[in-house]
PDB file of C-alpha atoms in Angstrom:
ATOM      1  CA  VAL A   1      -0.317  -0.173  -0.336  1.00 90.00           C
ATOM      2  CA  LEU A   2       1.343   3.289  -0.491  1.00 92.00           C
ATOM      3  CA  GLN A   3       0.101   6.334   0.914  1.00 92.00           C
ATOM      4  CA  MET A   4       0.754   9.384  -0.714  1.00 88.00           C
ATOM      5  CA  ASN A   5       1.518  13.244   0.892  1.00 93.00           C
ATOM      6  CA  PHE A   6       0.494  15.289  -1.752  1.00 94.00           C
ATOM      7  CA  ARG A   7       1.042  18.642  -2.379  1.00 95.00           C
ATOM      8  CA  GLY A   8      -1.449  19.820  -0.151  1.00 94.00           C
ATOM      9  CA  SER A   9      -1.182  17.076   2.583  1.00 93.00           C
ATOM     10  CA  THR A  10      -0.874  18.651   6.673  1.00 91.00           C
ATOM     11  CA  GLY A  11       1.375  18.591   8.534  1.00 95.00           C
ATOM     12  CA  TYR A  12       4.516  19.532   5.953  1.00 96.00           C
ATOM     13  CA  GLY A  13       4.614  22.743   5.680  1.00 97.00           C
ATOM     14  CA  LYS A  14       2.456  26.366   4.685  1.00 96.00           C
ATOM     15  CA  SER A  15       3.904  26.687   1.621  1.00 97.00           C
ATOM     16  CA  PHE A  16       3.453  22.476   0.969  1.00 97.00           C
ATOM     17  CA  TRP A  17      -0.184  23.624   1.539  1.00 96.00           C
ATOM     18  CA  GLU A  18      -0.341  26.001   0.004  1.00 97.00           C
ATOM     19  CA  ALA A  19       1.113  23.684  -3.175  1.00 97.00           C
ATOM     20  CA  SER A  20      -2.449  22.108  -3.813  1.00 97.00           C
ATOM     21  CA  PHE A  21      -4.267  25.135  -4.778  1.00 98.00           C
ATOM     22  CA  LYS A  22      -6.021  24.807  -7.468  1.00 98.00           C
ATOM     23  CA  GLN A  23      -4.349  22.022  -8.198  1.00 98.00           C
ATOM     24  CA  TRP A  24      -6.938  19.429  -8.378  1.00 98.00           C
ATOM     25  CA  GLY A  25      -6.351  16.538 -10.392  1.00 97.00           C
ATOM     26  CA  GLN A  26      -3.552  18.975 -11.714  1.00 98.00           C
ATOM     27  CA  ASN A  27       0.445  18.139  -9.554  1.00 97.00           C
ATOM     28  CA  MET A  28      -1.571  17.109  -6.340  1.00 97.00           C
ATOM     29  CA  GLN A  29      -2.607  14.601  -9.197  1.00 98.00           C
ATOM     30  CA  ASN A  30       1.152  13.822 -10.272  1.00 98.00           C
ATOM     31  CA  ASP A  31       2.067  13.427  -7.080  1.00 97.00           C
ATOM     32  CA  ILE A  32      -0.084  10.187  -6.836  1.00 97.00           C
ATOM     33  CA  THR A  33       1.072   9.059  -9.960  1.00 98.00           C
ATOM     34  CA  ASP A  34       4.412   9.769  -9.901  1.00 97.00           C
ATOM     35  CA  GLY A  35       4.060   7.648  -6.682  1.00 97.00           C
ATOM     36  CA  VAL A  36       2.811   4.423  -8.918  1.00 97.00           C
ATOM     37  CA  THR A  37       5.241   4.968 -11.269  1.00 97.00           C
ATOM     38  CA  TRP A  38       7.875   4.747  -8.189  1.00 97.00           C
ATOM     39  CA  LEU A  39       6.909   1.826  -7.603  1.00 97.00           C
ATOM     40  CA  ARG A  40       6.676   0.126 -10.879  1.00 96.00           C
ATOM     41  CA  LYS A  41      10.440   1.824 -11.497  1.00 96.00           C
ATOM     42  CA  GLN A  42      11.096  -0.523  -8.460  1.00 97.00           C
ATOM     43  CA  GLY A  43       9.824  -3.247  -9.204  1.00 96.00           C
ATOM     44  CA  ILE A  44       7.655  -3.312  -6.620  1.00 96.00           C
ATOM     45  CA  ALA A  45       4.907  -2.710  -7.942  1.00 96.00           C
ATOM     46  CA  ASP A  46       3.184  -5.414 -10.893  1.00 94.00           C
ATOM     47  CA  GLN A  47       2.173  -2.823 -13.902  1.00 88.00           C
ATOM     48  CA  ASN A  48      -1.172  -4.726 -14.337  1.00 94.00           C
ATOM     49  CA  ARG A  49      -2.340  -4.709 -10.730  1.00 96.00           C
ATOM     50  CA  VAL A  50      -1.833  -1.635  -9.483  1.00 97.00           C
ATOM     51  CA  ALA A  51      -5.837   0.164  -8.008  1.00 98.00           C
ATOM     52  CA  ILE A  52      -6.635   3.159  -6.388  1.00 98.00           C
ATOM     53  CA  TYR A  53      -8.676   3.921  -3.383  1.00 98.00           C
ATOM     54  CA  GLY A  54     -10.050   6.686  -2.060  1.00 97.00           C
ATOM     55  CA  ALA A  55     -12.642   8.579   0.152  1.00 96.00           C
ATOM     56  CA  SER A  56     -13.441  11.947   0.240  1.00 95.00           C
ATOM     57  CA  TYR A  57     -10.948  14.353  -1.538  1.00 96.00           C
ATOM     58  CA  GLY A  58      -8.792   9.587  -2.355  1.00 96.00           C
ATOM     59  CA  GLY A  59     -11.918   9.038  -3.959  1.00 98.00           C
ATOM     60  CA  TYR A  60     -11.522  12.280  -6.125  1.00 98.00           C
ATOM     61  CA  ALA A  61      -7.701  11.252  -6.522  1.00 98.00           C
ATOM     62  CA  THR A  62      -9.161   8.051  -7.391  1.00 98.00           C
ATOM     63  CA  LEU A  63     -11.756   8.815  -9.773  1.00 98.00           C
ATOM     64  CA  ALA A  64      -8.975  11.661 -12.151  1.00 98.00           C
ATOM     65  CA  GLY A  65      -7.197   8.683 -11.604  1.00 98.00           C
ATOM     66  CA  ILE A  66      -9.325   6.500 -13.746  1.00 98.00           C
ATOM     67  CA  THR A  67     -10.330   9.315 -16.351  1.00 98.00           C
ATOM     68  CA  PHE A  68      -6.689  11.119 -16.480  1.00 98.00           C
ATOM     69  CA  THR A  69      -4.150   8.034 -16.230  1.00 98.00           C
ATOM     70  CA  PRO A  70      -6.148   5.248 -17.220  1.00 97.00           C
ATOM     71  CA  ASP A  71      -4.246   2.546 -18.239  1.00 97.00           C
ATOM     72  CA  THR A  72      -2.092   3.802 -14.388  1.00 97.00           C
ATOM     73  CA  TYR A  73      -4.409   1.310 -12.924  1.00 98.00           C
ATOM     74  CA  ALA A  74      -5.996  -1.786 -12.777  1.00 98.00           C
ATOM     75  CA  CYS A  75      -8.950  -1.397 -10.183  1.00 98.00           C
ATOM     76  CA  ALA A  76     -10.930   1.748  -9.017  1.00 98.00           C
ATOM     77  CA  ILE A  77     -12.794   2.350  -5.371  1.00 98.00           C
ATOM     78  CA  ASP A  78     -14.514   5.112  -5.081  1.00 98.00           C
ATOM     79  CA  TYR A  79     -15.521   5.935  -1.792  1.00 98.00           C
ATOM     80  CA  VAL A  80     -17.112   9.217  -1.384  1.00 97.00           C
ATOM     81  CA  GLY A  81     -15.474  11.148  -4.021  1.00 97.00           C
ATOM     82  CA  VAL A  82     -15.458  14.503  -5.769  1.00 98.00           C
ATOM     83  CA  SER A  83     -16.461  13.886  -9.279  1.00 98.00           C
ATOM     84  CA  ASN A  84     -17.566  17.225 -10.581  1.00 98.00           C
ATOM     85  CA  LEU A  85     -16.045  20.598  -8.890  1.00 98.00           C
ATOM     86  CA  PHE A  86     -19.581  22.124  -9.520  1.00 98.00           C
ATOM     87  CA  SER A  87     -21.376  20.445  -7.877  1.00 97.00           C
ATOM     88  CA  PHE A  88     -19.240  20.211  -5.028  1.00 96.00           C
ATOM     89  CA  MET A  89     -18.703  23.461  -4.765  1.00 95.00           C
ATOM     90  CA  LYS A  90     -22.445  24.578  -4.730  1.00 93.00           C
ATOM     91  CA  THR A  91     -22.866  21.408  -1.989  1.00 91.00           C
ATOM     92  CA  ILE A  92     -20.687  22.824   0.813  1.00 86.00           C
ATOM     93  CA  PRO A  93     -23.018  22.842   3.798  1.00 83.00           C
ATOM     94  CA  PRO A  94     -24.444  25.744   6.190  1.00 85.00           C
ATOM     95  CA  TYR A  95     -21.786  24.986   8.418  1.00 87.00           C
ATOM     96  CA  TRP A  96     -19.188  25.108   6.209  1.00 85.00           C
ATOM     97  CA  LYS A  97     -19.872  28.701   4.297  1.00 85.00           C
ATOM     98  CA  PRO A  98     -17.542  30.945   6.751  1.00 89.00           C
ATOM     99  CA  TYR A  99     -14.967  29.150   4.610  1.00 92.00           C
ATOM    100  CA  LEU A 100     -16.005  29.042   0.817  1.00 93.00           C
ATOM    101  CA  GLU A 101     -14.142  32.486   0.095  1.00 93.00           C
ATOM    102  CA  MET A 102     -11.180  29.696   1.385  1.00 94.00           C
ATOM    103  CA  MET A 103     -12.642  27.109  -1.237  1.00 95.00           C
ATOM    104  CA  TYR A 104     -12.387  29.042  -3.764  1.00 96.00           C
ATOM    105  CA  THR A 105      -8.902  29.868  -3.646  1.00 96.00           C
ATOM    106  CA  MET A 106      -8.232  25.753  -3.270  1.00 96.00           C
ATOM    107  CA  VAL A 107      -9.769  24.064  -5.301  1.00 97.00           C
ATOM    108  CA  GLY A 108     -11.713  27.223  -7.799  1.00 97.00           C
ATOM    109  CA  ASN A 109     -14.481  29.767  -7.598  1.00 97.00           C
ATOM    110  CA  PRO A 110     -17.413  28.481  -9.856  1.00 97.00           C
ATOM    111  CA  ASN A 111     -17.796  32.361 -10.464  1.00 96.00           C
ATOM    112  CA  ASP A 112     -14.931  32.865 -12.257  1.00 98.00           C
ATOM    113  CA  PRO A 113     -14.885  32.585 -16.059  1.00 98.00           C
ATOM    114  CA  LYS A 114     -11.054  30.779 -15.054  1.00 98.00           C
ATOM    115  CA  ASP A 115     -11.699  29.886 -12.454  1.00 98.00           C
ATOM    116  CA  SER A 116     -14.315  27.484 -14.178  1.00 98.00           C
ATOM    117  CA  VAL A 117     -12.127  26.804 -17.274  1.00 98.00           C
ATOM    118  CA  MET A 118      -9.835  24.820 -14.708  1.00 98.00           C
ATOM    119  CA  MET A 119     -13.114  23.178 -12.491  1.00 98.00           C
ATOM    120  CA  HIS A 120     -14.802  21.225 -15.898  1.00 98.00           C
ATOM    121  CA  ASN A 121     -10.978  20.273 -17.407  1.00 98.00           C
ATOM    122  CA  PHE A 122     -10.095  18.526 -13.669  1.00 98.00           C
ATOM    123  CA  SER A 123     -13.724  17.285 -12.950  1.00 98.00           C
ATOM    124  CA  PRO A 124     -13.384  13.744 -13.706  1.00 98.00           C
ATOM    125  CA  VAL A 125     -17.489  13.955 -14.141  1.00 98.00           C
ATOM    126  CA  PHE A 126     -16.820  15.468 -17.706  1.00 98.00           C
ATOM    127  CA  HIS A 127     -14.336  12.416 -18.457  1.00 98.00           C
ATOM    128  CA  VAL A 128     -15.531   8.383 -17.326  1.00 98.00           C
ATOM    129  CA  ASP A 129     -16.358   8.255 -21.034  1.00 97.00           C
ATOM    130  CA  LYS A 130     -11.465   7.301 -20.958  1.00 98.00           C
ATOM    131  CA  ILE A 131     -12.193   5.026 -18.322  1.00 98.00           C
ATOM    132  CA  LYS A 132     -10.817   1.244 -19.029  1.00 96.00           C
ATOM    133  CA  CYS A 133     -11.155  -0.104 -15.729  1.00 97.00           C
ATOM    134  CA  PRO A 134     -13.533  -2.033 -13.166  1.00 97.00           C
ATOM    135  CA  LEU A 135     -15.135   1.111 -11.235  1.00 98.00           C
ATOM    136  CA  PHE A 136     -16.587   0.169  -7.077  1.00 98.00           C
ATOM    137  CA  ILE A 137     -17.972   2.806  -5.717  1.00 97.00           C
ATOM    138  CA  ALA A 138     -19.514   3.797  -2.837  1.00 97.00           C
ATOM    139  CA  GLN A 139     -21.041   6.384  -1.235  1.00 96.00           C
ATOM    140  CA  GLY A 140     -23.077   7.215   2.055  1.00 92.00           C
ATOM    141  CA  ALA A 141     -26.993   8.179   1.499  1.00 93.00           C
ATOM    142  CA  LYS A 142     -26.501  11.772   3.596  1.00 91.00           C
ATOM    143  CA  ASP A 143     -23.147  12.314   3.667  1.00 89.00           C
ATOM    144  CA  PRO A 144     -23.782  15.758   4.310  1.00 84.00           C
ATOM    145  CA  ARG A 145     -20.476  16.478   2.760  1.00 85.00           C
ATOM    146  CA  VAL A 146     -20.348  15.234   0.026  1.00 93.00           C
ATOM    147  CA  ASN A 147     -23.062  14.925  -1.602  1.00 92.00           C
ATOM    148  CA  LYS A 148     -24.991  11.540  -3.189  1.00 95.00           C
ATOM    149  CA  ASP A 149     -25.402  13.295  -6.198  1.00 96.00           C
ATOM    150  CA  GLU A 150     -20.856  13.414  -6.443  1.00 97.00           C
ATOM    151  CA  SER A 151     -21.528   9.078  -7.341  1.00 97.00           C
ATOM    152  CA  ASP A 152     -24.562   8.914  -8.907  1.00 97.00           C
ATOM    153  CA  GLN A 153     -23.399  11.257 -11.222  1.00 97.00           C
ATOM    154  CA  VAL A 154     -20.170   9.572 -12.554  1.00 98.00           C
ATOM    155  CA  VAL A 155     -22.830   6.125 -12.871  1.00 97.00           C
ATOM    156  CA  ALA A 156     -25.388   8.604 -14.688  1.00 97.00           C
ATOM    157  CA  ALA A 157     -21.935   9.424 -17.132  1.00 97.00           C
ATOM    158  CA  LEU A 158     -21.353   5.821 -16.955  1.00 97.00           C
ATOM    159  CA  LYS A 159     -25.315   4.598 -17.924  1.00 96.00           C
ATOM    160  CA  LYS A 160     -25.291   7.529 -21.048  1.00 97.00           C
ATOM    161  CA  ASN A 161     -21.668   5.595 -22.510  1.00 94.00           C
ATOM    162  CA  ASN A 162     -23.709   2.369 -22.886  1.00 93.00           C
ATOM    163  CA  VAL A 163     -21.357   1.097 -19.414  1.00 94.00           C
ATOM    164  CA  THR A 164     -23.657  -1.850 -18.182  1.00 90.00           C
ATOM    165  CA  VAL A 165     -23.852  -0.105 -14.052  1.00 91.00           C
ATOM    166  CA  GLN A 166     -25.121  -2.874 -11.643  1.00 90.00           C
TER     167      GLN A 166
END
């Protein structure tokens, strides 16, 4: 098991945290992919048997991994993962509203034209046609932070692409 301390992981100082701002699906994801590549080059991981699993942001990283680097993983498990940066930002729970401006700085502001393009480009739900491996999705119906719609959107997009979903 490789558990990455990708950019934005806490406990590594302010600069490391700030290096993650507006890097969902980009440099944060590259850190994970680079870790998998290193494991393969070291002979630690079998090229054809790497799985990716994550919850919440980790679920996002799972979906990003299989959509942006689809040849990297043999299978994936997304547990309460963010799939659409727009709907994620729109469903900020009331108790997080004081942090909304900070979330805009960290993830992106859907009302900013430049951020909006970036958010579309790095929302896995818009790229499910690139998925090549089996995907297991788990979602709590009453999750207060990552709304059930995040998972439902992935399932709907897969079905739209004629993928059989159980």
